[in-house]
Short mmCIF file of C-alpha atoms in Angstrom, two decimals:
data_model
loop_
_atom_site.label_atom_id
_atom_site.label_comp_id
_atom_site.label_asym_id
_atom_site.label_seq_id
_atom_site.Cartn_x
_atom_site.Cartn_y
_atom_site.Cartn_z
CA UNK F 1 -88.35 89.75 9.14
CA UNK F 2 -85.14 89.77 11.16
CA UNK F 3 -82.45 87.06 10.95
CA UNK F 4 -83.55 85.89 14.40
CA UNK F 5 -87.14 85.49 13.20
CA UNK F 6 -85.91 83.65 10.12
CA UNK F 7 -83.82 81.33 12.30
CA UNK F 8 -86.92 80.63 14.39
CA UNK F 9 -88.83 79.79 11.21
CA UNK F 10 -86.13 77.34 10.13
CA UNK F 11 -86.18 75.64 13.54
CA UNK F 12 -89.97 75.44 13.33
CA UNK F 13 -89.72 73.87 9.86
CA UNK F 14 -87.25 71.29 11.16
CA UNK F 15 -89.57 70.49 14.07
CA UNK F 16 -92.47 70.01 11.64
CA UNK F 17 -90.43 67.56 9.56
CA UNK F 18 -89.47 65.61 12.70
CA UNK F 19 -93.08 65.53 13.89
CA UNK F 20 -94.23 64.30 10.46
CA UNK F 21 -91.69 61.47 10.54
CA UNK F 22 -89.87 62.80 7.47
CA UNK F 23 -86.72 63.56 9.43
CA UNK F 24 -85.01 62.06 12.47
CA UNK F 25 -82.75 64.66 14.01
CA UNK F 26 -82.41 66.78 17.12
CA UNK F 27 -83.52 70.33 16.35
CA UNK F 28 -80.71 72.70 17.42
CA UNK F 29 -81.49 75.41 19.94
CA UNK F 30 -79.54 77.90 17.85
CA UNK F 31 -78.60 78.07 14.21
CA UNK F 32 -76.79 80.61 12.09
CA UNK F 33 -78.41 82.71 9.40
CA UNK F 34 -75.95 84.90 7.50
CA UNK F 35 -75.78 87.30 4.62
CA UNK F 36 -74.58 85.51 1.44
CA UNK F 37 -71.07 86.52 0.45
CA UNK F 38 -72.09 86.96 -3.19
CA UNK F 39 -74.92 89.01 -4.57
CA UNK F 40 -77.78 87.21 -6.27
CA UNK F 41 -77.77 84.38 -3.72
CA UNK F 42 -80.82 85.58 -1.83
CA UNK F 43 -81.14 87.80 1.22
CA UNK F 44 -80.01 85.21 3.77
CA UNK F 45 -78.22 81.89 3.78
CA UNK F 46 -77.83 78.97 6.19
CA UNK F 47 -75.71 75.82 6.18
CA UNK F 48 -77.97 74.00 8.66
CA UNK F 49 -78.59 71.14 6.22
CA UNK F 50 -74.87 70.39 6.02
CA UNK F 51 -74.57 70.57 9.81
CA UNK F 52 -77.41 68.09 10.41
CA UNK F 53 -76.88 65.77 7.44
CA UNK F 54 -74.67 63.24 9.23
CA UNK F 55 -76.90 62.88 12.29
CA UNK F 56 -79.98 62.74 10.03
CA UNK F 57 -78.40 60.05 7.84
CA UNK F 58 -79.12 62.00 4.66
CA UNK F 59 -77.04 63.72 1.97
CA UNK F 60 -76.86 67.47 2.70
CA UNK F 61 -78.60 68.49 -0.52
CA UNK F 62 -81.43 66.00 0.09
CA UNK F 63 -81.98 67.41 3.57
CA UNK F 64 -81.77 70.97 2.21
CA UNK F 65 -84.37 70.17 -0.46
CA UNK F 66 -86.69 68.65 2.14
CA UNK F 67 -86.32 71.73 4.35
CA UNK F 68 -86.77 74.12 1.42
CA UNK F 69 -90.20 72.66 0.74
CA UNK F 70 -91.33 73.69 4.23
CA UNK F 71 -89.66 77.09 4.22
CA UNK F 72 -91.34 78.10 0.94
CA UNK F 73 -94.65 78.11 2.86
CA UNK F 74 -93.43 80.56 5.52
CA UNK F 75 -95.09 83.97 5.37
CA UNK F 76 -92.60 86.55 4.19
CA UNK F 77 -90.32 84.09 2.38
CA UNK F 78 -90.49 84.73 -1.37
CA UNK F 79 -88.14 82.00 -2.45
CA UNK F 80 -85.74 79.28 -1.28
CA UNK F 81 -82.84 77.94 -3.33
CA UNK F 82 -80.68 74.90 -2.63
CA UNK F 83 -77.14 75.78 -3.62
CA UNK F 84 -73.76 74.07 -3.73
CA UNK F 85 -73.24 71.17 -1.34
CA UNK F 86 -76.37 72.01 0.65
CA UNK F 87 -76.67 75.72 1.37
CA UNK F 88 -80.13 77.19 1.64
CA UNK F 89 -80.44 80.68 0.14
CA UNK F 90 -83.60 82.49 1.19
CA UNK F 91 -85.17 85.55 -0.38
CA UNK F 92 -87.72 87.60 1.56
CA UNK F 93 -90.67 89.35 -0.04
CA UNK F 94 -90.46 93.13 -0.13
CA UNK F 95 -92.97 93.73 2.67
CA UNK F 96 -91.24 91.33 5.07
CA UNK F 97 -87.86 92.87 4.36
CA UNK F 98 -89.19 96.41 4.70
CA UNK F 99 -90.93 95.71 8.00
CA UNK F 100 -87.48 95.68 9.57
CA UNK F 101 -87.38 99.48 9.33
CA UNK F 102 -90.28 99.76 11.77
CA UNK F 103 -88.77 97.08 14.03
CA UNK F 104 -85.53 99.02 14.32
CA UNK F 105 -87.09 102.42 14.94
CA UNK F 106 -89.41 101.06 17.61
CA UNK F 107 -86.57 99.17 19.31
CA UNK F 108 -84.37 102.28 19.38
CA UNK F 109 -81.23 101.88 21.47
CA UNK F 110 -82.18 98.27 22.20
CA UNK F 111 -81.75 97.24 18.57
CA UNK F 112 -78.60 95.18 18.27
CA UNK F 113 -78.52 94.13 21.91
CA UNK F 114 -79.02 90.46 22.62
CA UNK F 115 -78.50 87.52 24.92
CA UNK F 116 -75.60 85.70 23.25
CA UNK F 117 -73.38 86.47 26.27
CA UNK F 118 -76.13 86.21 28.91
CA UNK F 119 -75.06 84.40 32.07
CA UNK F 120 -71.41 85.37 31.70
CA UNK F 121 -69.89 87.25 34.66
CA UNK F 122 -66.74 89.00 33.50
CA UNK F 123 -64.01 91.10 35.04
CA UNK F 124 -62.27 93.05 32.28
CA UNK F 125 -59.07 94.76 33.37
CA UNK F 126 -57.25 97.12 31.08
CA UNK F 127 -54.76 100.02 30.99
CA UNK F 128 -53.65 99.62 34.67
CA UNK F 129 -50.81 102.08 34.07
CA UNK F 130 -48.57 102.96 36.99
CA UNK F 131 -49.80 106.16 38.66
CA UNK F 132 -46.39 107.70 38.23
CA UNK F 133 -47.12 109.91 35.24
CA UNK F 134 -49.75 110.93 32.68
CA UNK F 135 -51.27 108.37 30.33
CA UNK F 136 -49.39 108.32 27.05
CA UNK F 137 -49.77 106.94 23.55
CA UNK F 138 -48.81 103.46 24.75
CA UNK F 139 -51.95 103.32 26.91
CA UNK F 140 -54.30 104.90 24.38
CA UNK F 141 -55.06 101.85 22.26
CA UNK F 142 -56.23 99.75 25.20
CA UNK F 143 -58.23 102.69 26.55
CA UNK F 144 -60.27 102.77 23.34
CA UNK F 145 -60.46 99.02 22.77
CA UNK F 146 -61.01 98.02 26.39
CA UNK F 147 -63.94 100.35 26.84
CA UNK F 148 -65.44 99.24 23.51
CA UNK F 149 -65.12 95.60 24.60
CA UNK F 150 -66.97 96.36 27.83
CA UNK F 151 -69.77 98.05 25.87
CA UNK F 152 -69.96 95.15 23.40
CA UNK F 153 -70.11 92.47 26.07
CA UNK F 154 -72.86 94.34 27.91
CA UNK F 155 -74.79 94.74 24.64
CA UNK F 156 -74.54 90.95 24.23
CA UNK F 157 -76.05 90.41 27.68
CA UNK F 158 -72.96 89.76 29.80
CA UNK F 159 -72.48 91.15 33.30
CA UNK F 160 -69.19 93.04 33.06
CA UNK F 161 -67.10 94.98 35.55
CA UNK F 162 -64.45 97.27 34.08
CA UNK F 163 -61.45 97.39 36.40
CA UNK F 164 -58.24 99.39 36.68
CA UNK F 165 -55.44 97.89 38.79
CA UNK F 166 -53.51 100.69 40.46
CA UNK F 167 -49.84 99.78 40.88
CA UNK F 168 -49.42 101.97 43.95
CA UNK F 169 -46.95 99.77 45.83
CA UNK F 170 -43.32 98.82 45.40
CA UNK F 171 -40.43 100.45 43.60
CA UNK F 172 -42.47 102.86 41.51
CA UNK F 173 -43.71 104.57 44.66
CA UNK F 174 -40.14 105.13 45.81
CA UNK F 175 -39.10 106.24 42.33
CA UNK F 176 -41.80 108.89 42.02
CA UNK F 177 -41.30 110.10 45.57
CA UNK F 178 -37.54 110.26 44.99
CA UNK F 179 -38.00 112.07 41.66
CA UNK F 180 -40.21 114.71 43.25
CA UNK F 181 -37.76 115.10 46.11
CA UNK F 182 -34.88 115.55 43.66
CA UNK F 183 -36.80 118.31 41.87
CA UNK F 184 -37.31 120.15 45.13
CA UNK F 185 -33.68 119.72 46.14
CA UNK F 186 -32.34 120.65 42.71
CA UNK F 187 -30.42 117.37 42.44
CA UNK F 188 -30.31 114.93 39.49
CA UNK F 189 -33.25 112.58 38.98
CA UNK F 190 -32.46 109.25 40.67
CA UNK F 191 -31.63 106.30 38.42
CA UNK F 192 -34.81 104.84 36.96
CA UNK F 193 -36.77 107.86 38.19
CA UNK F 194 -39.20 110.12 36.40
CA UNK F 195 -38.63 113.43 34.67
CA UNK F 196 -40.69 115.90 32.71
CA UNK F 197 -42.95 118.89 33.19
CA UNK F 198 -45.49 116.89 35.13
CA UNK F 199 -42.88 116.07 37.80
CA UNK F 200 -42.17 119.80 38.12
CA UNK F 201 -45.90 120.40 38.71
CA UNK F 202 -46.06 117.59 41.27
CA UNK F 203 -43.03 119.00 43.06
CA UNK F 204 -44.69 122.39 43.39
CA UNK F 205 -47.84 120.77 44.78
CA UNK F 206 -45.75 118.83 47.31
CA UNK F 207 -43.84 121.96 48.27
CA UNK F 208 -47.07 123.84 48.97
CA UNK F 209 -48.35 121.07 51.26
CA UNK F 210 -45.04 120.17 52.92
CA UNK F 211 -42.71 123.18 52.88
CA UNK F 212 -40.53 121.38 55.45
CA UNK F 213 -40.06 118.30 53.24
CA UNK F 214 -36.34 118.81 52.61
CA UNK F 215 -35.69 118.93 56.35
CA UNK F 216 -37.06 115.42 56.87
CA UNK F 217 -34.90 112.27 56.91
CA UNK F 218 -34.49 110.98 53.34
CA UNK F 219 -36.75 107.90 53.55
CA UNK F 220 -39.46 109.84 55.35
CA UNK F 221 -39.21 112.63 52.79
CA UNK F 222 -39.54 110.18 49.87
CA UNK F 223 -42.58 108.54 51.47
CA UNK F 224 -44.16 111.91 52.19
CA UNK F 225 -43.53 113.15 48.64
CA UNK F 226 -45.19 109.99 47.26
CA UNK F 227 -48.18 110.28 49.59
CA UNK F 228 -48.90 113.78 48.27
CA UNK F 229 -47.95 113.30 44.61
CA UNK F 230 -49.68 109.95 44.09
CA UNK F 231 -53.34 111.04 44.61
CA UNK F 232 -52.72 114.10 42.44
CA UNK F 233 -51.32 111.99 39.61
CA UNK F 234 -54.06 109.38 39.95
CA UNK F 235 -56.74 112.08 39.80
CA UNK F 236 -55.10 113.41 36.65
CA UNK F 237 -55.24 109.94 35.06
CA UNK F 238 -58.91 109.64 35.99
CA UNK F 239 -59.66 113.07 34.56
CA UNK F 240 -57.92 112.16 31.29
CA UNK F 241 -59.94 108.96 31.00
CA UNK F 242 -63.16 110.85 31.67
CA UNK F 243 -62.27 113.20 28.81
CA UNK F 244 -61.68 110.12 26.66
CA UNK F 245 -65.13 108.75 27.61
CA UNK F 246 -63.61 105.76 29.42
CA UNK F 247 -65.13 104.82 32.77
CA UNK F 248 -64.13 102.14 35.27
CA UNK F 249 -66.41 100.48 37.78
CA UNK F 250 -63.55 99.52 40.10
CA UNK F 251 -60.19 101.13 40.86
CA UNK F 252 -58.31 98.35 42.65
CA UNK F 253 -55.32 99.33 44.80
CA UNK F 254 -52.28 97.07 44.96
CA UNK F 255 -51.23 98.78 48.20
CA UNK F 256 -54.56 97.85 49.80
CA UNK F 257 -54.10 94.29 48.54
CA UNK F 258 -50.87 94.06 50.53
CA UNK F 259 -52.18 95.94 53.55
CA UNK F 260 -55.22 93.66 53.85
CA UNK F 261 -53.08 90.53 54.13
CA UNK F 262 -54.51 89.22 50.85
CA UNK F 263 -51.07 88.24 49.55
CA UNK F 264 -50.32 86.07 52.58
CA UNK F 265 -53.78 84.50 52.43
CA UNK F 266 -53.37 83.77 48.73
CA UNK F 267 -50.07 81.98 49.30
CA UNK F 268 -51.66 79.89 52.07
CA UNK F 269 -54.55 78.92 49.80
CA UNK F 270 -52.23 77.95 46.97
CA UNK F 271 -50.08 75.98 49.40
CA UNK F 272 -53.15 74.07 50.61
CA UNK F 273 -53.87 73.15 47.00
CA UNK F 274 -50.37 71.68 46.71
CA UNK F 275 -48.76 74.16 44.34
CA UNK F 276 -46.43 76.05 46.71
CA UNK F 277 -43.04 74.86 47.89
CA UNK F 278 -40.12 76.28 49.88
CA UNK F 279 -36.84 76.28 48.01
CA UNK F 280 -33.50 78.06 48.51
CA UNK F 281 -34.94 80.14 51.34
CA UNK F 282 -37.74 81.49 49.10
CA UNK F 283 -41.38 80.52 48.52
CA UNK F 284 -42.20 79.34 45.01
CA UNK F 285 -45.35 78.62 42.99
CA UNK F 286 -44.87 75.58 40.75
CA UNK F 287 -46.35 77.12 37.62
CA UNK F 288 -44.37 74.72 35.39
CA UNK F 289 -46.95 72.09 36.38
CA UNK F 290 -49.36 74.04 34.19
CA UNK F 291 -47.26 75.00 31.20
CA UNK F 292 -45.30 78.02 32.42
CA UNK F 293 -41.69 78.14 31.23
CA UNK F 294 -40.35 78.30 34.80
CA UNK F 295 -41.57 78.29 38.39
CA UNK F 296 -42.23 81.70 39.94
CA UNK F 297 -40.99 83.17 43.19
CA UNK F 298 -43.75 84.43 45.48
CA UNK F 299 -41.66 85.50 48.48
CA UNK F 300 -37.96 86.22 48.08
CA UNK F 301 -35.37 84.90 50.52
CA UNK F 302 -35.35 88.37 52.13
CA UNK F 303 -39.09 87.93 52.89
CA UNK F 304 -40.14 90.59 50.36
CA UNK F 305 -43.06 89.52 48.16
CA UNK F 306 -42.63 89.68 44.39
CA UNK F 307 -44.93 91.33 41.87
CA UNK F 308 -46.01 87.82 40.95
CA UNK F 309 -47.28 87.25 44.49
CA UNK F 310 -49.50 90.31 44.10
CA UNK F 311 -50.64 89.02 40.69
CA UNK F 312 -51.68 85.73 42.28
CA UNK F 313 -53.52 87.45 45.12
CA UNK F 314 -55.22 89.77 42.66
CA UNK F 315 -56.41 86.86 40.54
CA UNK F 316 -57.84 85.14 43.61
CA UNK F 317 -59.56 88.41 44.54
CA UNK F 318 -61.32 88.42 41.18
CA UNK F 319 -62.31 84.79 41.66
CA UNK F 320 -63.60 85.48 45.18
CA UNK F 321 -65.66 88.39 43.92
CA UNK F 322 -67.60 86.00 41.72
CA UNK F 323 -66.10 86.58 38.30
CA UNK F 324 -66.08 83.31 36.40
CA UNK F 325 -64.21 84.99 33.54
CA UNK F 326 -61.20 87.26 33.94
CA UNK F 327 -60.01 89.15 30.88
CA UNK F 328 -56.66 90.92 30.94
CA UNK F 329 -55.70 93.41 28.24
CA UNK F 330 -51.93 93.85 28.25
CA UNK F 331 -49.35 95.79 26.26
CA UNK F 332 -47.06 94.49 23.53
CA UNK F 333 -44.20 93.90 25.99
CA UNK F 334 -46.26 91.55 28.18
CA UNK F 335 -46.27 88.33 26.12
CA UNK F 336 -44.48 86.59 28.98
CA UNK F 337 -47.43 87.22 31.25
CA UNK F 338 -49.79 84.96 29.32
CA UNK F 339 -48.29 81.69 30.53
CA UNK F 340 -47.83 82.80 34.13
CA UNK F 341 -51.35 84.23 34.46
CA UNK F 342 -52.88 81.08 33.00
CA UNK F 343 -50.72 79.05 35.40
CA UNK F 344 -52.07 81.11 38.32
CA UNK F 345 -55.60 80.32 37.14
CA UNK F 346 -54.80 76.61 37.00
CA UNK F 347 -53.16 76.67 40.44
CA UNK F 348 -56.28 78.39 41.77
CA UNK F 349 -58.42 75.53 40.49
CA UNK F 350 -59.78 77.32 37.44
CA UNK F 351 -59.77 76.23 33.82
CA UNK F 352 -57.14 78.38 32.07
CA UNK F 353 -58.95 77.86 28.77
CA UNK F 354 -62.30 79.06 30.08
CA UNK F 355 -61.82 81.24 33.16
CA UNK F 356 -59.06 83.55 31.95
CA UNK F 357 -58.21 85.27 28.68
CA UNK F 358 -55.15 87.42 28.08
CA UNK F 359 -55.16 89.75 25.07
CA UNK F 360 -51.97 91.44 23.87
CA UNK F 361 -52.19 94.75 22.04
CA UNK F 362 -49.51 95.77 19.59
CA UNK F 363 -47.84 99.16 19.49
CA UNK F 364 -49.47 102.20 17.92
CA UNK F 365 -47.66 105.11 16.36
CA UNK F 366 -49.30 108.42 15.51
CA UNK F 367 -47.43 110.80 13.23
CA UNK F 368 -48.09 114.27 11.89
CA UNK F 369 -47.09 117.90 12.33
CA UNK F 370 -48.22 118.01 15.96
CA UNK F 371 -45.55 115.46 16.89
CA UNK F 372 -43.28 118.43 17.55
CA UNK F 373 -45.28 119.04 20.73
CA UNK F 374 -44.02 115.86 22.38
CA UNK F 375 -42.94 116.38 25.97
CA UNK F 376 -39.58 114.66 26.15
CA UNK F 377 -40.01 111.15 24.75
CA UNK F 378 -43.72 110.89 25.52
CA UNK F 379 -46.84 111.83 23.60
CA UNK F 380 -49.52 112.09 26.25
CA UNK F 381 -53.15 111.14 25.81
CA UNK F 382 -54.22 114.63 26.85
CA UNK F 383 -52.18 116.01 23.94
CA UNK F 384 -53.72 113.48 21.55
CA UNK F 385 -57.23 114.44 22.67
CA UNK F 386 -56.48 118.13 22.13
CA UNK F 387 -54.85 117.49 18.75
CA UNK F 388 -56.95 114.75 17.13
CA UNK F 389 -60.15 114.74 19.19
CA UNK F 390 -61.85 112.00 21.16
CA UNK F 391 -64.08 110.72 18.37
CA UNK F 392 -61.43 110.47 15.67
CA UNK F 393 -58.93 108.91 18.05
CA UNK F 394 -61.31 106.34 19.55
CA UNK F 395 -62.81 105.34 16.23
CA UNK F 396 -59.44 105.01 14.48
CA UNK F 397 -58.00 102.89 17.28
CA UNK F 398 -61.11 100.70 17.33
CA UNK F 399 -61.24 99.90 13.61
CA UNK F 400 -58.15 97.67 13.56
CA UNK F 401 -57.49 94.32 15.31
CA UNK F 402 -55.57 94.77 18.55
CA UNK F 403 -52.88 92.28 17.57
CA UNK F 404 -51.74 94.24 14.51
CA UNK F 405 -49.18 97.07 14.76
CA UNK F 406 -50.82 100.36 13.88
CA UNK F 407 -49.53 103.58 12.39
CA UNK F 408 -51.87 106.56 12.07
CA UNK F 409 -51.48 110.07 10.72
CA UNK F 410 -52.90 112.58 13.17
CA UNK F 411 -53.43 115.23 10.48
CA UNK F 412 -55.45 112.81 8.35
CA UNK F 413 -57.63 111.93 11.33
CA UNK F 414 -58.53 115.60 11.67
CA UNK F 415 -59.66 116.02 8.05
CA UNK F 416 -63.36 116.28 7.32
CA UNK F 417 -63.37 114.26 4.11
CA UNK F 418 -64.88 110.97 3.03
CA UNK F 419 -61.39 109.47 3.10
CA UNK F 420 -61.49 109.80 6.89
CA UNK F 421 -63.56 106.81 8.12
CA UNK F 422 -64.84 108.45 11.30
CA UNK F 423 -66.00 111.52 9.38
CA UNK F 424 -67.59 109.29 6.73
CA UNK F 425 -69.67 107.41 9.30
CA UNK F 426 -70.54 110.45 11.42
CA UNK F 427 -71.50 112.38 8.32
CA UNK F 428 -73.90 109.58 7.36
CA UNK F 429 -75.58 109.95 10.75
CA UNK F 430 -75.73 113.73 10.45
CA UNK F 431 -77.26 113.31 6.98
CA UNK F 432 -80.02 111.04 8.34
CA UNK F 433 -80.79 113.69 10.96
CA UNK F 434 -80.91 116.38 8.29
CA UNK F 435 -83.23 114.27 6.13
CA UNK F 436 -85.59 113.88 9.09
CA UNK F 437 -85.54 117.62 9.83
CA UNK F 438 -86.29 118.61 6.23
CA UNK F 439 -88.92 115.89 5.88
CA UNK F 440 -90.71 117.23 8.94
CA UNK F 441 -90.72 120.71 7.37
CA UNK F 442 -92.37 119.23 4.29
CA UNK F 443 -95.02 117.45 6.34
CA UNK F 444 -93.65 113.92 6.01
CA UNK F 445 -94.88 112.24 9.19
CA UNK F 446 -93.94 108.64 9.98
CA UNK F 447 -97.04 108.18 12.10
CA UNK F 448 -99.34 108.91 9.15
CA UNK F 449 -98.53 105.70 7.33
CA UNK F 450 -96.05 102.93 6.64
CA UNK F 451 -96.21 100.44 3.79
CA UNK F 452 -93.06 98.28 3.88
CA UNK F 453 -93.92 96.78 0.49
CA UNK F 454 -93.16 100.17 -1.08
CA UNK F 455 -89.47 99.86 -0.16
CA UNK F 456 -88.85 98.06 -3.41
CA UNK F 457 -85.85 99.86 -4.90
CA UNK F 458 -82.70 97.76 -5.15
CA UNK F 459 -80.81 100.26 -2.95
CA UNK F 460 -83.52 99.88 -0.31
CA UNK F 461 -83.28 96.10 -0.36
CA UNK F 462 -79.51 96.34 0.02
CA UNK F 463 -79.74 98.87 2.85
CA UNK F 464 -82.31 96.78 4.71
CA UNK F 465 -80.13 93.69 4.41
CA UNK F 466 -77.19 95.53 5.99
CA UNK F 467 -79.40 96.88 8.78
CA UNK F 468 -80.68 93.37 9.49
CA UNK F 469 -77.12 92.12 9.92
CA UNK F 470 -76.29 94.50 12.76
CA UNK F 471 -77.32 92.26 15.71
CA UNK F 472 -75.18 89.42 14.34
CA UNK F 473 -72.19 91.74 13.97
CA UNK F 474 -72.55 92.93 17.57
CA UNK F 475 -72.85 89.40 18.92
CA UNK F 476 -69.83 88.22 16.94
CA UNK F 477 -67.72 91.24 17.90
CA UNK F 478 -68.57 90.62 21.55
CA UNK F 479 -67.76 86.91 21.35
CA UNK F 480 -64.39 87.54 19.70
CA UNK F 481 -63.60 90.75 21.61
CA UNK F 482 -63.08 92.52 18.27
CA UNK F 483 -64.60 96.02 18.17
CA UNK F 484 -63.13 96.59 14.71
CA UNK F 485 -65.96 94.46 13.31
CA UNK F 486 -68.45 97.12 14.39
CA UNK F 487 -66.39 99.93 12.86
CA UNK F 488 -66.08 98.15 9.52
CA UNK F 489 -69.80 97.36 9.59
CA UNK F 490 -70.64 101.03 10.16
CA UNK F 491 -68.54 102.05 7.17
CA UNK F 492 -70.39 99.51 5.02
CA UNK F 493 -73.73 100.75 6.35
CA UNK F 494 -72.77 104.37 5.65
CA UNK F 495 -71.83 103.45 2.07
CA UNK F 496 -75.19 101.77 1.48
CA UNK F 497 -77.04 104.70 3.04
CA UNK F 498 -75.25 107.27 0.90
CA UNK F 499 -76.06 105.25 -2.23
CA UNK F 500 -79.72 105.01 -1.19
CA UNK F 501 -79.79 108.74 -0.41
CA UNK F 502 -78.55 109.51 -3.92
CA UNK F 503 -81.22 107.28 -5.47
CA UNK F 504 -84.40 107.58 -3.39
CA UNK F 505 -86.17 110.72 -2.18
CA UNK F 506 -87.77 110.96 1.24
CA UNK F 507 -89.27 114.42 0.54
CA UNK F 508 -91.50 115.59 -2.30
CA UNK F 509 -89.59 117.05 -5.24
CA UNK F 510 -91.47 120.33 -5.07
CA UNK F 511 -94.13 122.06 -3.01
CA UNK F 512 -96.90 120.98 -5.38
CA UNK F 513 -96.19 117.28 -4.95
CA UNK F 514 -98.34 115.49 -2.37
CA UNK F 515 -96.79 113.56 0.48
CA UNK F 516 -97.40 109.85 -0.07
CA UNK F 517 -96.93 106.63 1.86
CA UNK F 518 -93.75 106.09 -0.15
CA UNK F 519 -92.24 109.23 1.40
CA UNK F 520 -93.35 108.15 4.85
CA UNK F 521 -92.07 104.61 4.41
CA UNK F 522 -88.72 105.91 3.27
CA UNK F 523 -88.57 108.15 6.32
CA UNK F 524 -88.92 105.00 8.44
CA UNK F 525 -85.94 103.53 6.59
CA UNK F 526 -83.95 106.74 7.02
CA UNK F 527 -84.64 106.78 10.75
CA UNK F 528 -83.84 103.09 11.08
CA UNK F 529 -80.43 103.78 9.55
CA UNK F 530 -79.97 106.69 11.92
CA UNK F 531 -80.75 104.41 14.87
CA UNK F 532 -78.23 101.76 13.87
CA UNK F 533 -75.48 104.27 13.10
CA UNK F 534 -75.97 105.88 16.52
CA UNK F 535 -76.08 102.53 18.30
CA UNK F 536 -72.93 101.30 16.59
CA UNK F 537 -71.00 104.49 17.24
CA UNK F 538 -72.09 104.32 20.86
CA UNK F 539 -70.54 100.86 21.18
CA UNK F 540 -67.23 102.39 20.14
CA UNK F 541 -67.61 105.33 22.53
CA UNK F 542 -67.95 107.75 19.60
CA UNK F 543 -70.58 110.48 19.35
CA UNK F 544 -73.28 110.57 16.68
CA UNK F 545 -73.57 114.24 15.66
CA UNK F 546 -76.79 115.53 14.14
CA UNK F 547 -75.13 118.41 12.33
CA UNK F 548 -71.70 118.60 10.70
#
């Protein structure tokens, strides 16, 4: 019996009490069934009696006692206890608990997916680094977390588009073009420009395509250098993200936003809604009307649009494309953007508390011997992938809340020991695969029999309870945009599996021992664990190796 099935049984029991006239209350469409925080308090717990007590006009414990009498008759429920102020602690019989192993194996990759986010249409934008250089350590955390959030939301039933906003207009274009030109001319890098080995490589690529570049007028040469260097650098960013198992549905160009007239149209729309005014020769958006600390300039007095004007047009583009929710993942130095982006949403007629969410990620530092390979002041993502590996890097970045500063040791992430969380979880998956291989050699065949009542060992009950909790963890992690909940769950699951593995045998002890339904039933439990470990790792963009 899954938590969802148990919740259905509780709703059915409430409906029966209402129909019998013993209770006057509106049966909730959804209710929460959770694992008790303390052992010995049953397999599952619900506070539904405390939630409904006021509307039912009954003390919580009285309502819980009334409900317990119905739930004790439900097939698969071995016992119901009323605890504390009105909690209901439910214990399943062994067969009902064990049946979950078959449910998980048969569901496969679908186990853990749900509909808690169904009907939500979301645009999730993250990284959006300027295409003026390689991705570095400052972008890495959002690369891992953003992609995991997309996977989680989709697993919860949401329609999600992952988007990268390419800042390919404005000063950075001139700066990169000027930096490349300076390399070719052998002159100092312009103030605020870019330096490093990658600029040398871009300069050589530009030289090969435009050998006459230095003979062009300066502005034309800068523009030409940018036009050649930019697609090369963007392709390199895309290649790095592919290596990091991060994929975007949309690459949105700021330059195209300007060229299409979208900025001018956005200002006109906002003016029609009464939020734009002309002041001091410039065009302003009155964002202070919606909580921003100051009004924002859209068009300067010299008729040049600001970055904020592009931000407003970009938000309206997302709205026009049908995204009711826009999620922005921004770096630690972007706290000031929260108020202005929410103000844009309000000016556009959206609810800033419902239609937009801005998440700020704190800085991450990765130390270790390899730090000596920094190029200048940057540690590039390509270097991190080569040094630490995709799996260790993604998992380690995903297992902490985004709003907490993070310091990791690259050498520790490379170690294949149980102290390394990613190794610990991946090793658990590899062990389940090994168990299945060896069991097959010994003739243990799942299809030949399954008796869930045989999964009676205390380690099996504990493992099944953790497996049953996986869908709730996924739904909660998706709702809160917190992938670290999945990582911590996987570590807990791995610990329970390893303890079960040390206690219960899936294979006969020796060649003379006959294969029994107990062996087969335990193989179902082993494979159910394997399924959930693989599904959870997949949500984090981490592989599930079968051999280690």
